Coordinates of C-alpha atoms and ligand atoms in Angstrom, one line a residue:
M1127 CA -108.8 -11.0 -111.5
S1128 CA -110.7 -8.6 -112.9
Q1129 CA -109.5 -4.8 -113.6
P1130 CA -108.8 -2.8 -110.2
I1131 CA -112.1 -0.7 -109.5
F1132 CA -110.5 1.6 -107.1
P1133 CA -110.4 4.5 -106.2
L1134 CA -114.2 5.0 -105.5
V1135 CA -114.4 8.8 -105.9
L1136 CA -117.4 10.5 -105.0
T1137 CA -118.2 14.0 -106.4
G1138 CA -120.9 16.3 -105.1
L1139 CA -123.1 13.6 -104.4
V1140 CA -126.7 14.9 -103.8
Y1141 CA -129.8 12.7 -103.1
E1142 CA -133.4 14.1 -103.0
A1143 CA -136.4 11.9 -102.4
G1144 CA -139.9 13.3 -101.3
G1145 CA -139.0 17.1 -101.8
Q1146 CA -135.8 16.6 -99.3
A1147 CA -132.4 16.7 -99.9
L1148 CA -131.1 13.7 -97.7
L1149 CA -127.6 13.9 -98.8
K1150 CA -126.3 17.3 -99.5
G1151 CA -123.0 17.2 -101.4
I1152 CA -120.7 14.5 -100.6
T1153 CA -117.1 14.5 -101.9
A1154 CA -114.8 11.8 -101.0
E1155 CA -112.5 9.4 -102.2
I1156 CA -112.4 5.8 -101.2
Q1157 CA -109.0 3.9 -101.4
A1158 CA -108.9 0.0 -102.1
T1159 CA -106.7 -0.4 -98.6
G1160 CA -108.0 -0.5 -94.8
R1161 CA -111.4 -0.5 -93.8
T1162 CA -113.7 2.3 -94.4
L1163 CA -116.2 2.9 -91.7
I1164 CA -119.3 5.4 -92.2
L1165 CA -120.5 6.6 -88.9
G1166 CA -123.1 8.9 -87.9
P1167 CA -126.6 9.3 -86.0
N1168 CA -129.5 7.7 -87.0
G1169 CA -131.2 9.0 -90.3
A1170 CA -127.6 10.7 -91.0
G1171 CA -127.8 9.1 -94.7
K1172 CA -125.3 6.1 -94.1
S1173 CA -127.6 3.5 -95.5
L1174 CA -128.6 5.8 -98.7
L1175 CA -124.6 6.5 -99.2
L1176 CA -124.1 2.6 -99.3
R1177 CA -126.9 2.1 -101.8
L1178 CA -125.8 4.9 -103.9
C1179 CA -122.0 3.6 -104.1
H1180 CA -123.5 0.2 -104.8
G1181 CA -125.6 1.3 -107.4
L1182 CA -128.9 0.5 -106.2
L1183 CA -130.2 4.2 -106.2
K1184 CA -129.0 6.8 -108.5
P1185 CA -127.8 10.2 -107.5
T1186 CA -130.0 13.3 -108.1
R1187 CA -126.8 15.3 -108.8
G1188 CA -123.2 14.7 -108.6
R1189 CA -121.0 11.7 -109.7
I1190 CA -119.8 8.3 -108.6
D1191 CA -116.8 7.0 -110.4
W1192 CA -115.0 3.6 -110.1
C1193 CA -111.3 4.3 -111.3
G1194 CA -112.7 5.9 -114.3
Q1195 CA -114.8 2.7 -115.1
T1196 CA -118.7 2.6 -115.4
E1197 CA -119.1 -1.3 -115.3
A1198 CA -117.8 -1.8 -111.9
R1199 CA -121.0 -3.6 -110.6
R1200 CA -119.7 -7.2 -111.1
D1201 CA -117.0 -6.6 -108.6
Q1202 CA -119.2 -5.5 -105.8
A1203 CA -121.5 -7.0 -103.1
M1204 CA -123.5 -5.9 -100.6
V1205 CA -125.0 -7.4 -97.3
F1206 CA -128.0 -5.8 -95.7
Q1207 CA -128.9 -5.1 -92.4
R1208 CA -131.7 -7.8 -92.6
P1209 CA -130.5 -10.2 -95.2
V1210 CA -133.1 -12.2 -97.3
M1211 CA -132.3 -16.0 -97.4
L1212 CA -133.9 -17.8 -100.4
R1213 CA -136.0 -20.9 -99.5
R1214 CA -133.0 -23.2 -100.0
S1215 CA -130.4 -24.8 -97.8
A1216 CA -127.6 -22.7 -96.7
M1217 CA -125.3 -24.2 -99.4
G1218 CA -127.9 -23.7 -102.1
N1219 CA -128.1 -20.0 -101.3
L1220 CA -124.5 -19.8 -101.9
T1221 CA -124.6 -22.4 -105.2
Y1222 CA -127.4 -20.3 -106.4
A1223 CA -125.5 -16.9 -106.0
L1224 CA -122.3 -18.5 -108.3
A1225 CA -125.1 -19.7 -110.8
C1226 CA -126.2 -16.5 -111.4
R1227 CA -123.0 -15.4 -111.9
G1228 CA -122.4 -18.2 -114.4
V1229 CA -119.7 -20.1 -112.6
G1230 CA -119.4 -23.8 -113.5
R1231 CA -120.4 -26.4 -111.3
A1232 CA -117.3 -28.1 -110.2
E1233 CA -115.9 -24.2 -109.4
R1234 CA -119.1 -23.6 -107.6
R1235 CA -118.8 -26.9 -105.6
R1236 CA -114.9 -25.8 -104.5
R1237 CA -115.6 -22.0 -103.6
V1238 CA -118.9 -23.0 -101.7
E1239 CA -117.4 -25.7 -99.4
E1240 CA -114.3 -23.1 -99.0
V1241 CA -116.5 -20.3 -97.8
L1242 CA -118.9 -22.4 -95.9
D1243 CA -115.6 -23.8 -93.9
R1244 CA -114.2 -20.3 -93.4
T1245 CA -117.4 -18.7 -91.8
G1246 CA -117.9 -21.9 -89.4
L1247 CA -121.2 -22.9 -91.2
A1248 CA -119.9 -26.4 -92.7
A1249 CA -122.0 -28.2 -90.2
K1250 CA -125.1 -26.3 -91.3
A1251 CA -124.6 -26.5 -95.1
K1252 CA -127.7 -28.8 -95.7
L1253 CA -130.1 -27.1 -93.4
P1254 CA -132.4 -24.6 -94.7
A1255 CA -131.1 -21.1 -94.6
R1256 CA -134.2 -19.7 -92.9
V1257 CA -133.8 -22.0 -89.7
L1258 CA -130.6 -20.7 -88.9
S1259 CA -130.0 -18.4 -85.9
G1260 CA -129.8 -14.6 -86.5
G1261 CA -125.7 -14.9 -86.0
E1262 CA -125.7 -17.8 -88.3
Q1263 CA -127.6 -16.3 -91.0
Q1264 CA -125.5 -12.8 -91.0
R1265 CA -122.5 -15.2 -91.5
L1266 CA -123.9 -17.1 -94.2
A1267 CA -125.0 -13.5 -95.7
L1268 CA -121.3 -13.0 -95.8
A1269 CA -120.6 -15.9 -97.0
R1270 CA -122.7 -15.4 -100.2
A1271 CA -121.1 -12.1 -100.7
W1272 CA -117.7 -13.6 -100.2
V1273 CA -118.3 -16.5 -102.5
L1274 CA -118.5 -14.0 -105.4
R1275 CA -114.9 -12.9 -104.5
P1276 CA -116.0 -9.1 -104.8
Q1277 CA -113.3 -6.5 -104.7
V1278 CA -115.6 -4.6 -102.4
L1279 CA -117.7 -5.4 -99.9
F1280 CA -120.5 -2.9 -98.7
L1281 CA -122.0 -4.1 -95.4
D1282 CA -124.8 -2.0 -93.4
E1283 CA -124.9 -2.7 -89.9
P1284 CA -123.9 -6.0 -90.2
T1285 CA -124.2 -7.0 -86.6
A1286 CA -127.5 -4.8 -85.5
N1287 CA -129.3 -7.2 -83.4
L1288 CA -126.4 -10.0 -82.7
D1289 CA -125.3 -10.4 -79.2
P1290 CA -121.5 -9.8 -78.3
A1291 CA -120.5 -12.9 -79.2
A1292 CA -122.1 -13.3 -82.7
S1293 CA -121.1 -10.0 -83.3
L1294 CA -117.2 -11.0 -82.6
A1295 CA -117.7 -14.1 -84.8
V1296 CA -119.1 -11.9 -87.8
E1297 CA -116.3 -9.3 -87.1
E1298 CA -113.9 -12.2 -87.5
V1299 CA -115.3 -13.2 -90.9
I1300 CA -115.3 -9.6 -92.1
L1301 CA -111.5 -9.5 -91.2
E1302 CA -111.0 -12.8 -93.3
I1303 CA -112.9 -11.4 -96.2
Q1304 CA -110.6 -8.3 -96.1
A1305 CA -107.4 -10.6 -95.7
S1306 CA -108.3 -12.2 -98.9
G1307 CA -108.4 -9.1 -100.6
T1308 CA -111.9 -7.6 -100.6
K1309 CA -112.2 -3.7 -99.7
I1310 CA -114.6 -3.2 -96.8
V1311 CA -116.8 -0.2 -96.4
M1312 CA -119.2 -0.6 -93.7
T1313 CA -121.7 1.2 -91.6
T1314 CA -122.4 0.2 -87.8
H1315 CA -123.9 1.9 -84.8
D1316 CA -121.4 -0.1 -82.3
L1317 CA -118.7 2.2 -81.4
G1318 CA -116.4 -0.5 -79.9
Q1319 CA -116.8 -2.3 -83.1
A1320 CA -115.9 0.9 -84.9
R1321 CA -112.9 1.3 -82.6
R1322 CA -112.1 -2.4 -83.3
L1323 CA -112.4 -2.5 -87.1
G1324 CA -112.0 1.1 -88.3
D1325 CA -108.9 2.1 -90.4
E1326 CA -110.6 5.4 -91.5
I1327 CA -114.0 6.7 -90.2
L1328 CA -116.3 9.0 -92.5
F1329 CA -118.6 10.7 -90.2
L1330 CA -122.0 11.9 -91.6
C1331 CA -124.6 14.0 -90.1
D1332 CA -127.9 15.2 -91.5
G1333 CA -126.5 14.1 -94.9
R1334 CA -123.2 15.9 -94.7
L1335 CA -119.9 14.4 -94.8
V1336 CA -118.8 16.6 -91.5
E1337 CA -115.6 14.6 -90.6
R1338 CA -113.2 12.1 -92.4
K1339 CA -110.3 10.7 -90.8
A1340 CA -107.8 7.9 -89.6
A1341 CA -110.2 6.0 -87.3
A1342 CA -107.2 6.7 -84.1
S1343 CA -107.5 10.3 -84.5
F1344 CA -111.2 10.4 -85.1
F1345 CA -111.7 8.8 -81.5
S1346 CA -109.0 10.6 -79.8
G1347 CA -109.6 13.9 -81.3
P1348 CA -112.8 14.7 -82.9
E1349 CA -112.8 18.0 -84.7
S1350 CA -116.7 18.9 -85.1
P1351 CA -118.9 19.3 -82.0
E1352 CA -121.2 16.7 -83.7
A1353 CA -118.8 14.1 -83.9
A1354 CA -117.6 14.7 -80.5
A1355 CA -121.0 14.4 -79.1
F1356 CA -121.6 11.4 -81.3
I1357 CA -118.5 9.5 -79.6
A1358 CA -119.5 10.8 -76.2
G1359 CA -123.3 9.1 -76.8
R1360 CA -124.8 12.3 -76.7
L1361 CA -125.9 12.5 -80.6
T1362 CA -127.9 9.8 -81.3
W1363 CA -130.4 11.2 -84.0
Ligands
LIG611 N1 -137.2 7.2 -100.2 C1 -137.0 8.3 -99.2 N2 -138.2 9.1 -99.1 C2 -138.0 10.0 -98.2 N3 -137.0 9.9 -97.1 C3 -136.1 9.1 -97.3 C4 -136.2 8.0 -98.3 N4 -135.1 7.0 -98.1 C5 -134.5 7.6 -96.9 N5 -135.0 8.5 -96.4 C6 -134.8 9.5 -95.2 O1 -133.4 9.5 -95.5 C7 -132.7 9.8 -94.1 C8 -131.5 9.2 -93.9 O2 -131.8 7.5 -94.3 P1 -130.8 6.5 -94.1 O3 -131.6 5.3 -93.9 O4 -129.6 6.5 -95.0 O5 -130.2 6.8 -92.5 P2 -129.1 6.0 -91.7 O6 -127.7 7.1 -91.5 O7 -128.8 4.7 -92.1 O8 -129.8 5.8 -90.4 P3 -129.7 4.4 -89.5 O9 -128.7 4.7 -88.3 O10 -131.1 4.7 -88.8 O11 -129.6 3.4 -90.0 C9 -133.9 9.3 -93.2 O12 -134.2 10.5 -92.5 C10 -134.8 8.9 -94.2 O13 -136.2 8.7 -93.3
LIG612 MG1 -129.3 2.6 -92.1

């Protein structure tokens, strides 16, 4: 196991694009334990925040520190809302991800078989990834991240466009990934899912971190009018 990368410390994070401040000074500390859910209306800055944390974007101002380390990238993985699968089999997508990390052939095979099994995709292993259903592709995207054994997995709307049964299947995989020791940081629009999966909530609105609370107290007693309206379904953008 590589060196621990948590806590993740965000200090005065500002992101500007197109002459606009899109994230307006976010300060927070995220610990290795528990599932952290980022909630907020459309356009609040949730996806931007995940991308910054994952190092895909550079902050305009402010800092992102991983336990004082600068080289935490190798221990992170991210699954996007619309994951892109390579033109290979389901199994080939996983093997390729490991080959890119320099993992040897025997170890690759062992790890790939294990995650295919644990994500319920063993029977689909040889099919071209792109013919899998939406829910299966989403589970494959999770498998492709999981097989890397990251310390943290960022998930951006992992169940958007999935039906309730497929969403629950994805949630089960997320719980298993966490149980294997990976920190989960995710966004969702599904309040039911946020209640099921959230340990702590970061509530963003208009590029600001408006509330940060344990999930139970966020849902039972939001402090800000924006969060109260969001929970009541009255704040959608
Ligand atoms: N490169 C860019 N240039 C200008 N504006 C941008 C850029 N990238 C993002 N934005 C804007 O920043 C805001 C936040 O975007 P972001 O994708 O983080 O929202 P979000 O909270 O993930 O919303 P959703 O719930 O719809 O996914 C949006 O208003 C978006 O239009
Ligand atoms: Mg988004």
